[in-house]
Amino acid sequence: MGSYLPLADPGGTVPGVALRDRRARVVPMPVRRAPRTRVDDGPRAAWALATGDLLSVLLATLLAVVVGPVRLADGGAVLFVVVASTWLLLLAATGNYEVRLGLFRRDDLRRLAQAGIDLFVATWLLSFLLDVGSATAADAALLSAAATAATVTHRVVGARRSERRRRQHQAGPLRVVLAGHRGAVAAALTELARTAHDRFEVGAVCLPHQAHDDDFGVPTAAGFGHLAELAEQRSARAVIVLPCPHFDTPTLRRLRWSLAESGVELFVASGLYDVADSHASVSYAGTVRLVHIRPSQLRGGRHTVEECCERVLAALALVLLTPLLLVLSLAIRHESAGPAIFRQVRVGRDGQRFTMFKFRTMTGDAEDQGRNLLGLNDADGPLFKLRADPRVTRLGRVLRTYSLDELPQLWNVVRGQMSLVGPRPALPAEVSRYDADTRRRLAVKPGITGLWQVSGRSDLPWSEAVRLDLRYVDNWSITQDLLIIGRTFGAVVHHRGAY
C-alpha cells in the first residue's frame, strides 16, 4: 500500500485511481502516518475502559454498603468478585469494549442496558441454582443494579471529559475520506463544514468516475477499488460511504475487508439529514439493515396535553407580568404617538390567519415609510429586515434587543393561535412566496420562541432559517420544546440577531 499515488506527483497514476489536488499548491497538506485506532490504541483503550468500569463498580459497592441497603455477609468479598467479573465479561460479550470513533451515543447506552439486564438475570439464576439464601440473592441483585448505574455514569462522564479535553488541547479533528456520488459528496462537505467542522477533516474525496470540472478543495480520486490505499495515503482514520449506485453489496463487502486490514473505520451514510436520534432506529428485514424514520406526531394526545399546559402557563405569565406590561405600554405611548399594542395579520397552523399582538417598536407611520425602504432590505428570501431601521424608536430598539416586544403574544397562546415554541409566525405576503417544502412550516402552530430564534434569528440566511424550522417540525417532541425554552434565556441575554 505504500506504493499508492504520492501527492507530490499529481501526474502519476495507479490502475483505477486518478488523484488531483488543486489546493496542495497553495496550502500543502503533509502526508503523515497516523496511528491506527484498532491496531495501536484498541487494546490499551479497552483495558482503560475495563479498569475504569471495575473501579466504578467497586466505588458503587462501597457506597451501597456504607449508606445503602446492601449488607454483605461473610462471603461478601466472594459475591463482589463474582458480580464484578460477570459484569466485565458481559460488557465484553455485548461489544462494550469495542473501540469506536466518536462520542458516547444512544447505541452505547443500549449496549450497556442490555448488559445490565443480562447481569441481573445471570445473578438471579446463580442465586437460585446455588441456593444462597434470599438475603444474599437480594444483595447480588442490588450489586447488579449498582454496577450498571456506576458503569453508565463512568462512561458518560468519561466521554464528556474526553471531549472537553480534546477541545481544550485543540486536538486535531478526525480525518476522513468521503466516497460517493458527486452530489452526495458536495452535500456532505457542506454539512460537515456547517455542523462538524471541529470534529472532522475531509482528507480526500473519491468519486465513481474522474470529473475534471470538480473542485472540492481537497484531493479528489476516481474509482472505489483503492479506497483503503487512499485512506492510508491521506492518513485518514475513517471512510464515509455516501449514497451512490456504484456501491453495491459486493463492493461494500470488499471495501469492508480491505479497510479492516488497514485499521480504518467504515461508516455508511444514509443520506438523511436533520433527523433526530429519537426519530431514527435500526431494524432488520432478514439480513437487510434498515433505518426506520419515525414521523413526528403533530396531532394526538401529547400535543393536546402540551397545548393545555401552554395556555395555562401563558395565562399565569400574563397575570404575573401585568405590572411590567402596563409600565411598558405607558412608556411606548409617552415616547411616540400611536397605540402601545401593534396588531398584524399572520399565518398560523394549516394556513389559518390570525391577528398577532406585539408591543409597538416603530413610529406610528412605519407602514407608510416602509414602502420607501424596500430596496434597502438586509435579509434574503421573502423576509424584510433592516439592521438600522430608521422607523424603530429608541425604546423600541431596547424592547427588540431583549425580546420584550414579544410578551403580548402570550395572549395569542392563551387563545390557542400560537404556541410557546414553534416556527416564526409569517406574514401572508411571505407565505404566498413559499415553495412546497417551505409550506411544511405551517404544519404546526407558530411560536413565541423556536429553533430559529435561539440559533441566530435575523443573522441567519433565509435558507438556514427554513431548514431550522423544518427540522423542528420533523423532529417535534416535548423534550425538544423544553430544551428550546431553556436556550431562549441565553439567546435573550446575548440578543444575537435581534434587531
mmCIF file of N, CA and C in Angstrom, residues 273-319:
data_model
loop_
_atom_site.group_PDB
_atom_site.id
_atom_site.type_symbol
_atom_site.label_atom_id
_atom_site.label_comp_id
_atom_site.label_asym_id
_atom_site.label_seq_id
_atom_site.Cartn_x
_atom_site.Cartn_y
_atom_site.Cartn_z
ATOM 1 N N TYR A 273 -30.581 13.868 6.417
ATOM 2 C CA TYR A 273 -30.082 14.954 7.255
ATOM 3 C C TYR A 273 -31.222 15.476 8.128
ATOM 4 N N ASP A 274 -30.838 16.108 9.232
ATOM 5 C CA ASP A 274 -31.796 16.760 10.137
ATOM 6 C C ASP A 274 -32.809 15.784 10.712
ATOM 7 N N VAL A 275 -32.378 14.564 10.995
ATOM 8 C CA VAL A 275 -33.236 13.585 11.658
ATOM 9 C C VAL A 275 -32.692 13.360 13.063
ATOM 10 N N ALA A 276 -33.504 13.623 14.077
ATOM 11 C CA ALA A 276 -33.068 13.469 15.455
ATOM 12 C C ALA A 276 -32.905 11.998 15.817
ATOM 13 N N ASP A 277 -32.030 11.739 16.806
ATOM 14 C CA ASP A 277 -31.809 10.367 17.244
ATOM 15 C C ASP A 277 -33.099 9.720 17.727
ATOM 16 N N SER A 278 -33.960 10.502 18.362
ATOM 17 C CA SER A 278 -35.195 9.947 18.906
ATOM 18 C C SER A 278 -36.173 9.512 17.820
ATOM 19 N N HIS A 279 -35.952 9.935 16.582
ATOM 20 C CA HIS A 279 -36.854 9.572 15.485
ATOM 21 C C HIS A 279 -36.239 8.548 14.540
ATOM 22 N N ALA A 280 -35.048 8.059 14.846
ATOM 23 C CA ALA A 280 -34.382 7.099 13.967
ATOM 24 C C ALA A 280 -33.943 5.884 14.766
ATOM 25 N N SER A 281 -34.106 4.725 14.194
ATOM 26 C CA SER A 281 -33.657 3.486 14.816
ATOM 27 C C SER A 281 -33.321 2.492 13.717
ATOM 28 N N VAL A 282 -32.502 1.516 14.067
ATOM 29 C CA VAL A 282 -32.077 0.494 13.111
ATOM 30 C C VAL A 282 -32.898 -0.765 13.341
ATOM 31 N N SER A 283 -33.445 -1.309 12.281
ATOM 32 C CA SER A 283 -34.189 -2.564 12.353
ATOM 33 C C SER A 283 -33.726 -3.468 11.212
ATOM 34 N N TYR A 284 -34.254 -4.670 11.182
ATOM 35 C CA TYR A 284 -33.786 -5.650 10.201
ATOM 36 C C TYR A 284 -34.971 -6.288 9.482
ATOM 37 N N ALA A 285 -34.779 -6.544 8.205
ATOM 38 C CA ALA A 285 -35.697 -7.348 7.412
ATOM 39 C C ALA A 285 -34.870 -8.509 6.865
ATOM 40 N N GLY A 286 -34.859 -9.617 7.587
ATOM 41 C CA GLY A 286 -33.922 -10.681 7.263
ATOM 42 C C GLY A 286 -32.521 -10.228 7.620
ATOM 43 N N THR A 287 -31.628 -10.205 6.645
ATOM 44 C CA THR A 287 -30.273 -9.699 6.864
ATOM 45 C C THR A 287 -30.100 -8.276 6.342
ATOM 46 N N VAL A 288 -31.197 -7.662 5.904
ATOM 47 C CA VAL A 288 -31.136 -6.294 5.397
ATOM 48 C C VAL A 288 -31.285 -5.328 6.562
ATOM 49 N N ARG A 289 -30.295 -4.473 6.760
ATOM 50 C CA ARG A 289 -30.356 -3.474 7.827
ATOM 51 C C ARG A 289 -31.094 -2.242 7.321
ATOM 52 N N LEU A 290 -32.118 -1.839 8.056
ATOM 53 C CA LEU A 290 -32.971 -0.720 7.677
ATOM 54 C C LEU A 290 -32.890 0.368 8.728
ATOM 55 N N VAL A 291 -32.918 1.611 8.283
ATOM 56 C CA VAL A 291 -33.020 2.750 9.185
ATOM 57 C C VAL A 291 -34.477 3.187 9.198
ATOM 58 N N HIS A 292 -35.111 3.020 10.328
ATOM 59 C CA HIS A 292 -36.520 3.368 10.464
ATOM 60 C C HIS A 292 -36.635 4.815 10.941
ATOM 61 N N ILE A 293 -37.294 5.660 10.154
ATOM 62 C CA ILE A 293 -37.506 7.052 10.492
ATOM 63 C C ILE A 293 -38.956 7.224 10.928
ATOM 64 N N ARG A 294 -39.140 7.481 12.204
ATOM 65 C CA ARG A 294 -40.495 7.660 12.724
ATOM 66 C C ARG A 294 -40.984 9.074 12.458
ATOM 67 N N PRO A 295 -42.205 9.221 11.978
ATOM 68 C CA PRO A 295 -42.728 10.578 11.717
ATOM 69 C C PRO A 295 -43.061 11.296 13.012
ATOM 70 N N SER A 296 -43.073 12.620 12.940
ATOM 71 C CA SER A 296 -43.468 13.420 14.100
ATOM 72 C C SER A 296 -44.965 13.286 14.328
ATOM 73 N N GLN A 297 -45.344 13.158 15.582
ATOM 74 C CA GLN A 297 -46.754 13.080 15.946
ATOM 75 C C GLN A 297 -47.271 14.504 16.152
ATOM 76 N N LEU A 298 -47.731 15.113 15.061
ATOM 77 C CA LEU A 298 -48.167 16.502 15.117
ATOM 78 C C LEU A 298 -49.628 16.630 15.523
ATOM 79 N N ARG A 299 -50.277 15.531 15.739
ATOM 80 C CA ARG A 299 -51.642 15.507 16.255
ATOM 81 C C ARG A 299 -51.689 14.465 17.372
ATOM 82 N N GLY A 300 -52.690 14.546 18.201
ATOM 83 C CA GLY A 300 -52.872 13.496 19.185
ATOM 84 C C GLY A 300 -52.727 13.975 20.613
ATOM 85 N N GLY A 301 -52.641 12.991 21.519
ATOM 86 C CA GLY A 301 -52.702 13.262 22.950
ATOM 87 C C GLY A 301 -51.576 14.139 23.469
ATOM 88 N N ARG A 302 -50.333 13.880 23.026
ATOM 89 C CA ARG A 302 -49.221 14.665 23.553
ATOM 90 C C ARG A 302 -49.351 16.135 23.180
ATOM 91 N N HIS A 303 -49.777 16.395 21.954
ATOM 92 C CA HIS A 303 -49.965 17.786 21.539
ATOM 93 C C HIS A 303 -51.095 18.433 22.329
ATOM 94 N N THR A 304 -52.163 17.694 22.597
ATOM 95 C CA THR A 304 -53.281 18.248 23.361
ATOM 96 C C THR A 304 -52.855 18.591 24.774
ATOM 97 N N VAL A 305 -52.101 17.687 25.400
ATOM 98 C CA VAL A 305 -51.618 17.944 26.757
ATOM 99 C C VAL A 305 -50.699 19.154 26.782
ATOM 100 N N GLU A 306 -49.772 19.231 25.814
ATOM 101 C CA GLU A 306 -48.854 20.360 25.794
ATOM 102 C C GLU A 306 -49.601 21.664 25.546
ATOM 103 N N GLU A 307 -50.583 21.653 24.662
ATOM 104 C CA GLU A 307 -51.328 22.869 24.377
ATOM 105 C C GLU A 307 -52.083 23.352 25.614
ATOM 106 N N CYS A 308 -52.700 22.439 26.343
ATOM 107 C CA CYS A 308 -53.414 22.832 27.566
ATOM 108 C C CYS A 308 -52.446 23.434 28.581
ATOM 109 N N CYS A 309 -51.292 22.798 28.751
ATOM 110 C CA CYS A 309 -50.298 23.323 29.694
ATOM 111 C C CYS A 309 -49.799 24.698 29.256
ATOM 112 N N GLU A 310 -49.553 24.861 27.960
ATOM 113 C CA GLU A 310 -49.072 26.146 27.452
ATOM 114 C C GLU A 310 -50.078 27.260 27.700
ATOM 115 N N ARG A 311 -51.329 26.989 27.463
ATOM 116 C CA ARG A 311 -52.344 28.026 27.628
ATOM 117 C C ARG A 311 -52.494 28.420 29.092
ATOM 118 N N VAL A 312 -52.397 27.443 29.980
ATOM 119 C CA VAL A 312 -52.457 27.753 31.411
ATOM 120 C C VAL A 312 -51.231 28.565 31.836
ATOM 121 N N LEU A 313 -50.040 28.131 31.391
ATOM 122 C CA LEU A 313 -48.816 28.850 31.746
ATOM 123 C C LEU A 313 -48.808 30.264 31.173
ATOM 124 N N ALA A 314 -49.301 30.417 29.950
ATOM 125 C CA ALA A 314 -49.344 31.748 29.341
ATOM 126 C C ALA A 314 -50.295 32.661 30.113
ATOM 127 N N ALA A 315 -51.436 32.116 30.547
ATOM 128 C CA ALA A 315 -52.376 32.926 31.331
ATOM 129 C C ALA A 315 -51.763 33.348 32.656
ATOM 130 N N LEU A 316 -51.078 32.423 33.325
ATOM 131 C CA LEU A 316 -50.418 32.769 34.585
ATOM 132 C C LEU A 316 -49.324 33.812 34.360
ATOM 133 N N ALA A 317 -48.562 33.653 33.264
ATOM 134 C CA ALA A 317 -47.500 34.624 32.974
ATOM 135 C C ALA A 317 -48.077 36.013 32.724
ATOM 136 N N LEU A 318 -49.199 36.092 32.034
ATOM 137 C CA LEU A 318 -49.829 37.397 31.802
ATOM 138 C C LEU A 318 -50.240 38.048 33.109
ATOM 139 N N VAL A 319 -50.764 37.256 34.022
ATOM 140 C CA VAL A 319 -51.170 37.810 35.327
ATOM 141 C C VAL A 319 -49.949 38.311 36.094
#
